Amino acid sequence: MSMNPEEPRVGDVLEVEIDRWEAARGTVKTIYLPATSGMRELTIRIPPGSPDNGLLRLSGQGSDGTDLFVRLRFRKGSTKPPVPGWFVASFVAILVGGIVVFTQSHSSSKTNSASSSDTSTYSSYTTDTSTSTYSYSYTPPTYRYTYSPPAPVVPETKVESAPEDSAGIGDCLRNDGTDTSPQMVKAPCGSGTFKILARKTGTTLGSACNGVARSTHDYVVEKYTVYTRYGVETSRIPNLLESYVLCLRRQ
């Protein structure tokens, strides 16, 4: 919030590309930022259920001490995590075991009409004793792997409220803070209060009050969409559509 007529400072915006399944589960990413001595490494935590094109705000991490905004972009392509390495190794081990290990049975007497057979799960063969030739027939088992990703944990969201939200045009506000750090509360109109002349929604620019007659001050109310999980805040993103500027006249 600011009562100064100058526009608020906006920090750096850095785009980070992630998979949809990473956004659904939540993940940790390492990003690199330019610094005076080279590159600066910064590890960020992306909360579960983060939306595409969402913004994460990192206070004081910008290039000149401002806030750093990280914009999340969903990567095009596969939306499923890779097959775990342990599954591939187990599959190869089972398959090799199926080829190498099998049982055989032979007839003790040899005649032209004699034959022997094996009924192993993995292989079978017949024996022609007149030629001593063995023919093998192998049918490998069929393995199927089906992966069902867990349902994403959707955090609860709400727009942060402010005491001055209930004040309308014609009402008055009292500043319980300072000119640089105001704390505006609704109060009866009187000397030293600020009367609301207009309300400009969808902006955080104090210049929005330039065309309002008799306006002496502007009061910026910046709104945030707050994400919580089990009642604990996980992240917050600026919400420009809900933000507004109050055009005031000092009484």
C-alpha atoms as a PDB file:
ATOM      1  CA  MET A   1       0.000   0.000   0.000  1.00  0.00           C
ATOM      2  CA  SER A   2       1.205   3.517  -0.719  1.00  0.00           C
ATOM      3  CA  MET A   3      -0.143   7.055  -0.449  1.00  0.00           C
ATOM      4  CA  ASN A   4       2.675   8.512  -2.569  1.00  0.00           C
ATOM      5  CA  PRO A   5       1.620   9.766  -6.008  1.00  0.00           C
ATOM      6  CA  GLU A   6       4.524   7.917  -7.684  1.00  0.00           C
ATOM      7  CA  GLU A   7       3.912   4.466  -9.185  1.00  0.00           C
ATOM      8  CA  PRO A   8       5.045   1.411  -7.127  1.00  0.00           C
ATOM      9  CA  ARG A   9       8.270  -0.314  -8.119  1.00  0.00           C
ATOM     10  CA  VAL A  10       7.924  -3.661  -9.891  1.00  0.00           C
ATOM     11  CA  GLY A  11      10.609  -6.326  -9.445  1.00  0.00           C
ATOM     12  CA  ASP A  12      12.217  -8.617 -12.041  1.00  0.00           C
ATOM     13  CA  VAL A  13      10.101 -11.285 -13.762  1.00  0.00           C
ATOM     14  CA  LEU A  14      11.772 -14.650 -14.524  1.00  0.00           C
ATOM     15  CA  GLU A  15      10.060 -17.481 -16.420  1.00  0.00           C
ATOM     16  CA  VAL A  16      10.566 -21.085 -15.237  1.00  0.00           C
ATOM     17  CA  GLU A  17       9.363 -24.041 -17.336  1.00  0.00           C
ATOM     18  CA  ILE A  18       7.959 -27.086 -15.462  1.00  0.00           C
ATOM     19  CA  ASP A  19       5.932 -30.194 -16.262  1.00  0.00           C
ATOM     20  CA  ARG A  20       2.253 -30.387 -15.356  1.00  0.00           C
ATOM     21  CA  TRP A  21       2.880 -33.283 -12.977  1.00  0.00           C
ATOM     22  CA  GLU A  22       5.536 -31.212 -11.195  1.00  0.00           C
ATOM     23  CA  ALA A  23       3.010 -28.390 -10.745  1.00  0.00           C
ATOM     24  CA  ALA A  24       0.405 -30.857  -9.453  1.00  0.00           C
ATOM     25  CA  ARG A  25       2.737 -32.482  -6.888  1.00  0.00           C
ATOM     26  CA  GLY A  26       4.880 -29.463  -6.068  1.00  0.00           C
ATOM     27  CA  THR A  27       8.619 -29.405  -6.658  1.00  0.00           C
ATOM     28  CA  VAL A  28      11.892 -27.592  -5.973  1.00  0.00           C
ATOM     29  CA  LYS A  29      13.784 -25.760  -8.724  1.00  0.00           C
ATOM     30  CA  THR A  30      17.207 -24.107  -8.833  1.00  0.00           C
ATOM     31  CA  ILE A  31      17.421 -20.878 -10.821  1.00  0.00           C
ATOM     32  CA  TYR A  32      20.432 -18.693 -11.629  1.00  0.00           C
ATOM     33  CA  LEU A  33      20.387 -14.908 -11.437  1.00  0.00           C
ATOM     34  CA  PRO A  34      23.017 -12.441 -12.640  1.00  0.00           C
ATOM     35  CA  ALA A  35      25.164 -10.928  -9.904  1.00  0.00           C
ATOM     36  CA  THR A  36      28.140  -8.564  -9.722  1.00  0.00           C
ATOM     37  CA  SER A  37      30.560 -11.496  -9.306  1.00  0.00           C
ATOM     38  CA  GLY A  38      28.966 -13.810 -11.870  1.00  0.00           C
ATOM     39  CA  MET A  39      25.789 -15.847 -11.362  1.00  0.00           C
ATOM     40  CA  ARG A  40      23.801 -16.232  -8.149  1.00  0.00           C
ATOM     41  CA  GLU A  41      22.141 -19.576  -7.409  1.00  0.00           C
ATOM     42  CA  LEU A  42      18.666 -19.498  -5.825  1.00  0.00           C
ATOM     43  CA  THR A  43      16.532 -22.495  -4.845  1.00  0.00           C
ATOM     44  CA  ILE A  44      12.750 -21.972  -4.960  1.00  0.00           C
ATOM     45  CA  ARG A  45       9.898 -24.193  -3.808  1.00  0.00           C
ATOM     46  CA  ILE A  46       6.914 -24.480  -6.158  1.00  0.00           C
ATOM     47  CA  PRO A  47       3.763 -25.301  -4.116  1.00  0.00           C
ATOM     48  CA  PRO A  48       1.422 -28.154  -5.142  1.00  0.00           C
ATOM     49  CA  GLY A  49      -1.423 -27.183  -7.473  1.00  0.00           C
ATOM     50  CA  SER A  50       0.399 -24.186  -8.983  1.00  0.00           C
ATOM     51  CA  PRO A  51      -1.456 -22.942 -12.103  1.00  0.00           C
ATOM     52  CA  ASP A  52      -0.045 -22.368 -15.562  1.00  0.00           C
ATOM     53  CA  ASN A  53       1.106 -18.742 -16.040  1.00  0.00           C
ATOM     54  CA  GLY A  54       1.029 -18.240 -12.243  1.00  0.00           C
ATOM     55  CA  LEU A  55       3.415 -15.893 -10.424  1.00  0.00           C
ATOM     56  CA  LEU A  56       5.533 -16.612  -7.351  1.00  0.00           C
ATOM     57  CA  ARG A  57       6.751 -13.557  -5.445  1.00  0.00           C
ATOM     58  CA  LEU A  58      10.209 -13.668  -3.806  1.00  0.00           C
ATOM     59  CA  SER A  59      10.656 -10.642  -1.563  1.00  0.00           C
ATOM     60  CA  GLY A  60      13.903  -8.724  -1.961  1.00  0.00           C
ATOM     61  CA  GLN A  61      15.436 -11.150  -4.477  1.00  0.00           C
ATOM     62  CA  GLY A  62      15.351  -8.777  -7.494  1.00  0.00           C
ATOM     63  CA  SER A  63      18.423  -7.285  -9.116  1.00  0.00           C
ATOM     64  CA  ASP A  64      18.150  -3.935  -7.295  1.00  0.00           C
ATOM     65  CA  GLY A  65      16.584  -5.111  -4.046  1.00  0.00           C
ATOM     66  CA  THR A  66      13.024  -5.196  -5.369  1.00  0.00           C
ATOM     67  CA  ASP A  67      10.823  -8.284  -5.328  1.00  0.00           C
ATOM     68  CA  LEU A  68      11.489 -11.069  -7.858  1.00  0.00           C
ATOM     69  CA  PHE A  69       8.481 -12.583  -9.641  1.00  0.00           C
ATOM     70  CA  VAL A  70       8.788 -16.117 -11.045  1.00  0.00           C
ATOM     71  CA  ARG A  71       6.259 -16.936 -13.780  1.00  0.00           C
ATOM     72  CA  LEU A  72       5.460 -20.638 -14.188  1.00  0.00           C
ATOM     73  CA  ARG A  73       5.071 -22.020 -17.722  1.00  0.00           C
ATOM     74  CA  PHE A  74       3.854 -25.578 -18.357  1.00  0.00           C
ATOM     75  CA  ARG A  75       6.218 -27.557 -20.611  1.00  0.00           C
ATOM     76  CA  LYS A  76       4.602 -28.977 -23.752  1.00  0.00           C
ATOM     77  CA  GLY A  77       4.759 -32.743 -24.228  1.00  0.00           C
ATOM     78  CA  SER A  78       4.505 -35.598 -21.745  1.00  0.00           C
ATOM     79  CA  THR A  79       2.397 -34.983 -18.649  1.00  0.00           C
ATOM     80  CA  LYS A  80       3.436 -38.208 -16.876  1.00  0.00           C
ATOM     81  CA  PRO A  81       6.570 -38.746 -14.755  1.00  0.00           C
ATOM     82  CA  PRO A  82       9.250 -41.063 -16.192  1.00  0.00           C
ATOM     83  CA  VAL A  83       9.099 -44.818 -15.473  1.00  0.00           C
ATOM     84  CA  PRO A  84      11.155 -45.517 -12.297  1.00  0.00           C
ATOM     85  CA  GLY A  85      14.558 -47.083 -12.870  1.00  0.00           C
ATOM     86  CA  TRP A  86      13.896 -49.899 -10.385  1.00  0.00           C
ATOM     87  CA  PHE A  87      10.962 -51.116 -12.518  1.00  0.00           C
ATOM     88  CA  VAL A  88      13.120 -51.394 -15.676  1.00  0.00           C
ATOM     89  CA  ALA A  89      15.836 -53.289 -13.783  1.00  0.00           C
ATOM     90  CA  SER A  90      13.294 -55.700 -12.232  1.00  0.00           C
ATOM     91  CA  PHE A  91      11.659 -56.326 -15.616  1.00  0.00           C
ATOM     92  CA  VAL A  92      15.016 -57.225 -17.248  1.00  0.00           C
ATOM     93  CA  ALA A  93      15.952 -59.503 -14.341  1.00  0.00           C
ATOM     94  CA  ILE A  94      12.634 -61.395 -14.530  1.00  0.00           C
ATOM     95  CA  LEU A  95      12.838 -61.710 -18.319  1.00  0.00           C
ATOM     96  CA  VAL A  96      16.399 -63.050 -18.219  1.00  0.00           C
ATOM     97  CA  GLY A  97      15.396 -65.530 -15.513  1.00  0.00           C
ATOM     98  CA  GLY A  98      12.487 -66.706 -17.678  1.00  0.00           C
ATOM     99  CA  ILE A  99      14.813 -67.459 -20.615  1.00  0.00           C
ATOM    100  CA  VAL A 100      17.620 -69.212 -18.735  1.00  0.00           C
ATOM    101  CA  VAL A 101      15.782 -71.242 -16.102  1.00  0.00           C
ATOM    102  CA  PHE A 102      13.595 -74.102 -17.389  1.00  0.00           C
ATOM    103  CA  THR A 103      13.144 -77.817 -16.692  1.00  0.00           C
ATOM    104  CA  GLN A 104      13.731 -80.820 -18.937  1.00  0.00           C
ATOM    105  CA  SER A 105      12.578 -84.470 -18.791  1.00  0.00           C
ATOM    106  CA  HIS A 106      13.946 -87.360 -20.907  1.00  0.00           C
ATOM    107  CA  SER A 107      12.693 -90.904 -21.603  1.00  0.00           C
ATOM    108  CA  SER A 108      14.969 -93.654 -20.240  1.00  0.00           C
ATOM    109  CA  SER A 109      14.407 -95.936 -23.280  1.00  0.00           C
ATOM    110  CA  LYS A 110      15.042 -94.974 -26.887  1.00  0.00           C
ATOM    111  CA  THR A 111      12.753 -96.222 -29.626  1.00  0.00           C
ATOM    112  CA  ASN A 112      11.692 -94.660 -32.915  1.00  0.00           C
ATOM    113  CA  SER A 113       8.220 -93.851 -31.532  1.00  0.00           C
ATOM    114  CA  ALA A 114       9.365 -92.568 -28.154  1.00  0.00           C
ATOM    115  CA  SER A 115       9.093 -88.894 -27.321  1.00  0.00           C
ATOM    116  CA  SER A 116       9.455 -86.724 -24.284  1.00  0.00           C
ATOM    117  CA  SER A 117       7.952 -83.372 -23.446  1.00  0.00           C
ATOM    118  CA  ASP A 118       8.264 -80.664 -20.874  1.00  0.00           C
ATOM    119  CA  THR A 119       5.372 -78.599 -19.557  1.00  0.00           C
ATOM    120  CA  SER A 120       7.329 -75.703 -18.013  1.00  0.00           C
ATOM    121  CA  THR A 121       5.548 -72.373 -17.652  1.00  0.00           C
ATOM    122  CA  TYR A 122       8.312 -70.600 -19.597  1.00  0.00           C
ATOM    123  CA  SER A 123       9.288 -73.125 -22.332  1.00  0.00           C
ATOM    124  CA  SER A 124       8.501 -76.519 -23.908  1.00  0.00           C
ATOM    125  CA  TYR A 125      10.290 -78.834 -26.345  1.00  0.00           C
ATOM    126  CA  THR A 126       9.981 -82.233 -28.035  1.00  0.00           C
ATOM    127  CA  THR A 127      12.730 -84.809 -28.593  1.00  0.00           C
ATOM    128  CA  ASP A 128      13.187 -86.862 -31.755  1.00  0.00           C
ATOM    129  CA  THR A 129      15.516 -89.702 -30.537  1.00  0.00           C
ATOM    130  CA  SER A 130      16.106 -91.015 -34.058  1.00  0.00           C
ATOM    131  CA  THR A 131      18.032 -87.909 -35.019  1.00  0.00           C
ATOM    132  CA  SER A 132      18.871 -86.541 -31.553  1.00  0.00           C
ATOM    133  CA  THR A 133      17.560 -83.160 -32.671  1.00  0.00           C
ATOM    134  CA  TYR A 134      15.858 -80.845 -30.156  1.00  0.00           C
ATOM    135  CA  SER A 135      13.406 -78.155 -31.189  1.00  0.00           C
ATOM    136  CA  TYR A 136      12.436 -75.460 -28.693  1.00  0.00           C
ATOM    137  CA  SER A 137       9.390 -73.263 -28.548  1.00  0.00           C
ATOM    138  CA  TYR A 138       9.456 -70.305 -26.155  1.00  0.00           C
ATOM    139  CA  THR A 139       6.596 -67.979 -25.271  1.00  0.00           C
ATOM    140  CA  PRO A 140       7.702 -65.155 -22.983  1.00  0.00           C
ATOM    141  CA  PRO A 141       5.250 -63.967 -20.330  1.00  0.00           C
ATOM    142  CA  THR A 142       3.420 -60.730 -20.957  1.00  0.00           C
ATOM    143  CA  TYR A 143       4.154 -57.860 -18.627  1.00  0.00           C
ATOM    144  CA  ARG A 144       1.908 -54.846 -18.403  1.00  0.00           C
ATOM    145  CA  TYR A 145       2.668 -51.669 -16.552  1.00  0.00           C
ATOM    146  CA  THR A 146      -0.049 -49.119 -15.929  1.00  0.00           C
ATOM    147  CA  TYR A 147       0.690 -45.890 -14.129  1.00  0.00           C
ATOM    148  CA  SER A 148      -2.056 -43.761 -12.637  1.00  0.00           C
ATOM    149  CA  PRO A 149      -0.710 -40.496 -11.254  1.00  0.00           C
ATOM    150  CA  PRO A 150      -2.207 -39.419  -7.936  1.00  0.00           C
ATOM    151  CA  ALA A 151      -4.884 -36.778  -8.024  1.00  0.00           C
ATOM    152  CA  PRO A 152      -3.319 -33.318  -7.615  1.00  0.00           C
ATOM    153  CA  VAL A 153      -3.752 -31.666  -4.254  1.00  0.00           C
ATOM    154  CA  VAL A 154      -5.692 -28.489  -4.998  1.00  0.00           C
ATOM    155  CA  PRO A 155      -4.952 -25.884  -2.322  1.00  0.00           C
ATOM    156  CA  GLU A 156      -7.638 -23.599  -0.975  1.00  0.00           C
ATOM    157  CA  THR A 157      -7.549 -20.098  -2.458  1.00  0.00           C
ATOM    158  CA  LYS A 158      -8.960 -16.782  -1.317  1.00  0.00           C
ATOM    159  CA  VAL A 159      -8.432 -13.103  -2.044  1.00  0.00           C
ATOM    160  CA  GLU A 160      -6.847 -11.254   0.850  1.00  0.00           C
ATOM    161  CA  SER A 161      -9.228  -8.761   2.463  1.00  0.00           C
ATOM    162  CA  ALA A 162      -8.464  -5.265   3.803  1.00  0.00           C
ATOM    163  CA  PRO A 163     -10.260  -3.043   6.375  1.00  0.00           C
ATOM    164  CA  GLU A 164     -10.992  -0.388   3.739  1.00  0.00           C
ATOM    165  CA  ASP A 165     -12.842  -2.882   1.482  1.00  0.00           C
ATOM    166  CA  SER A 166     -16.140  -2.030   3.166  1.00  0.00           C
ATOM    167  CA  ALA A 167     -15.741   1.743   2.614  1.00  0.00           C
ATOM    168  CA  GLY A 168     -17.616   3.266  -0.320  1.00  0.00           C
ATOM    169  CA  ILE A 169     -17.773   6.615  -2.101  1.00  0.00           C
ATOM    170  CA  GLY A 170     -18.678   9.330   0.396  1.00  0.00           C
ATOM    171  CA  ASP A 171     -17.245   7.447   3.396  1.00  0.00           C
ATOM    172  CA  CYS A 172     -14.188   8.654   5.271  1.00  0.00           C
ATOM    173  CA  LEU A 173     -10.935   6.956   6.264  1.00  0.00           C
ATOM    174  CA  ARG A 174      -8.536   7.724   9.094  1.00  0.00           C
ATOM    175  CA  ASN A 175      -4.787   7.111   8.759  1.00  0.00           C
ATOM    176  CA  ASP A 176      -3.485   5.353  11.874  1.00  0.00           C
ATOM    177  CA  GLY A 177      -0.041   4.942  10.287  1.00  0.00           C
ATOM    178  CA  THR A 178       2.308   7.368   8.513  1.00  0.00           C
ATOM    179  CA  ASP A 179       2.334   8.982   5.078  1.00  0.00           C
ATOM    180  CA  THR A 180       4.878   6.410   3.833  1.00  0.00           C
ATOM    181  CA  SER A 181       3.292   3.418   5.636  1.00  0.00           C
ATOM    182  CA  PRO A 182      -0.402   4.241   5.934  1.00  0.00           C
ATOM    183  CA  GLN A 183      -2.908   2.152   7.870  1.00  0.00           C
ATOM    184  CA  MET A 184      -6.313   3.325   6.730  1.00  0.00           C
ATOM    185  CA  VAL A 185      -9.457   2.436   8.688  1.00  0.00           C
ATOM    186  CA  LYS A 186     -13.063   3.499   8.222  1.00  0.00           C
ATOM    187  CA  ALA A 187     -14.016   6.391  10.526  1.00  0.00           C
ATOM    188  CA  PRO A 188     -16.627   9.158  10.884  1.00  0.00           C
ATOM    189  CA  CYS A 189     -15.903  12.151   8.657  1.00  0.00           C
ATOM    190  CA  GLY A 190     -14.153  15.018  10.424  1.00  0.00           C
ATOM    191  CA  SER A 191     -11.035  17.123  10.489  1.00  0.00           C
ATOM    192  CA  GLY A 192      -7.937  15.175   9.425  1.00  0.00           C
ATOM    193  CA  THR A 193      -9.863  12.340   7.764  1.00  0.00           C
ATOM    194  CA  PHE A 194      -9.885  11.485   4.059  1.00  0.00           C
ATOM    195  CA  LYS A 195     -13.158  11.412   2.128  1.00  0.00           C
ATOM    196  CA  ILE A 196     -13.474   8.852  -0.700  1.00  0.00           C
ATOM    197  CA  LEU A 197     -14.301  10.597  -3.989  1.00  0.00           C
ATOM    198  CA  ALA A 198     -13.818   7.662  -6.413  1.00  0.00           C
ATOM    199  CA  ARG A 199     -12.725   4.025  -6.534  1.00  0.00           C
ATOM    200  CA  LYS A 200     -10.613   2.815  -9.513  1.00  0.00           C
ATOM    201  CA  THR A 201     -10.637  -1.011  -9.750  1.00  0.00           C
ATOM    202  CA  GLY A 202      -8.164  -3.214 -11.654  1.00  0.00           C
ATOM    203  CA  THR A 203      -5.124  -0.962 -11.216  1.00  0.00           C
ATOM    204  CA  THR A 204      -2.403  -0.113  -8.694  1.00  0.00           C
ATOM    205  CA  LEU A 205      -1.355   3.184 -10.325  1.00  0.00           C
ATOM    206  CA  GLY A 206      -1.882   6.335  -8.299  1.00  0.00           C
ATOM    207  CA  SER A 207      -2.144   8.277 -11.548  1.00  0.00           C
ATOM    208  CA  ALA A 208      -5.636   6.806 -11.957  1.00  0.00           C
ATOM    209  CA  CYS A 209      -6.895   9.648  -9.740  1.00  0.00           C
ATOM    210  CA  ASN A 210      -5.461  12.441 -11.921  1.00  0.00           C
ATOM    211  CA  GLY A 211      -8.825  13.108 -13.561  1.00  0.00           C
ATOM    212  CA  VAL A 212     -10.869  13.124 -10.322  1.00  0.00           C
ATOM    213  CA  ALA A 213     -11.825  16.669  -9.349  1.00  0.00           C
ATOM    214  CA  ARG A 214     -10.755  17.959  -5.891  1.00  0.00           C
ATOM    215  CA  SER A 215      -8.718  14.802  -5.215  1.00  0.00           C
ATOM    216  CA  THR A 216      -5.697  15.491  -2.995  1.00  0.00           C
ATOM    217  CA  HIS A 217      -4.418  11.971  -2.267  1.00  0.00           C
ATOM    218  CA  ASP A 218      -4.528   8.478  -3.723  1.00  0.00           C
ATOM    219  CA  TYR A 219      -4.514   5.292  -1.674  1.00  0.00           C
ATOM    220  CA  VAL A 220      -3.418   2.047  -3.390  1.00  0.00           C
ATOM    221  CA  VAL A 221      -4.838  -1.247  -2.112  1.00  0.00           C
ATOM    222  CA  GLU A 222      -2.896  -4.138  -3.657  1.00  0.00           C
ATOM    223  CA  LYS A 223      -4.733  -7.466  -3.452  1.00  0.00           C
ATOM    224  CA  TYR A 224      -3.242 -10.976  -3.366  1.00  0.00           C
ATOM    225  CA  THR A 225      -4.642 -14.429  -4.056  1.00  0.00           C
ATOM    226  CA  VAL A 226      -3.555 -16.486  -1.053  1.00  0.00           C
ATOM    227  CA  TYR A 227      -3.013 -20.262  -1.345  1.00  0.00           C
ATOM    228  CA  THR A 228      -3.421 -22.326   1.841  1.00  0.00           C
ATOM    229  CA  ARG A 229      -3.185 -26.016   2.610  1.00  0.00           C
ATOM    230  CA  TYR A 230      -4.722 -27.399   5.784  1.00  0.00           C
ATOM    231  CA  GLY A 231      -5.111 -23.818   6.982  1.00  0.00           C
ATOM    232  CA  VAL A 232      -1.418 -22.925   6.464  1.00  0.00           C
ATOM    233  CA  GLU A 233      -0.447 -20.345   3.812  1.00  0.00           C
ATOM    234  CA  THR A 234       1.818 -21.838   1.120  1.00  0.00           C
ATOM    235  CA  SER A 235       2.115 -18.933  -1.333  1.00  0.00           C
ATOM    236  CA  ARG A 236       0.480 -15.732  -2.585  1.00  0.00           C
ATOM    237  CA  ILE A 237       0.199 -14.183  -6.047  1.00  0.00           C
ATOM    238  CA  PRO A 238      -0.653 -10.533  -6.901  1.00  0.00           C
ATOM    239  CA  ASN A 239      -4.269 -10.191  -8.068  1.00  0.00           C
ATOM    240  CA  LEU A 240      -4.514  -7.106 -10.289  1.00  0.00           C
ATOM    241  CA  LEU A 241      -8.219  -7.599 -11.071  1.00  0.00           C
ATOM    242  CA  GLU A 242      -9.146  -7.253  -7.374  1.00  0.00           C
ATOM    243  CA  SER A 243      -6.676  -4.442  -6.609  1.00  0.00           C
ATOM    244  CA  TYR A 244      -7.915  -0.841  -6.590  1.00  0.00           C
ATOM    245  CA  VAL A 245      -7.033   2.803  -5.935  1.00  0.00           C
ATOM    246  CA  LEU A 246      -9.096   5.138  -3.726  1.00  0.00           C
ATOM    247  CA  CYS A 247      -9.147   8.810  -4.765  1.00  0.00           C
ATOM    248  CA  LEU A 248      -9.277  10.883  -1.550  1.00  0.00           C
ATOM    249  CA  ARG A 249      -9.782  14.482  -0.431  1.00  0.00           C
ATOM    250  CA  ARG A 250      -8.363  15.580   2.912  1.00  0.00           C
ATOM    251  CA  GLN A 251     -11.015  17.059   5.192  1.00  0.00           C
END
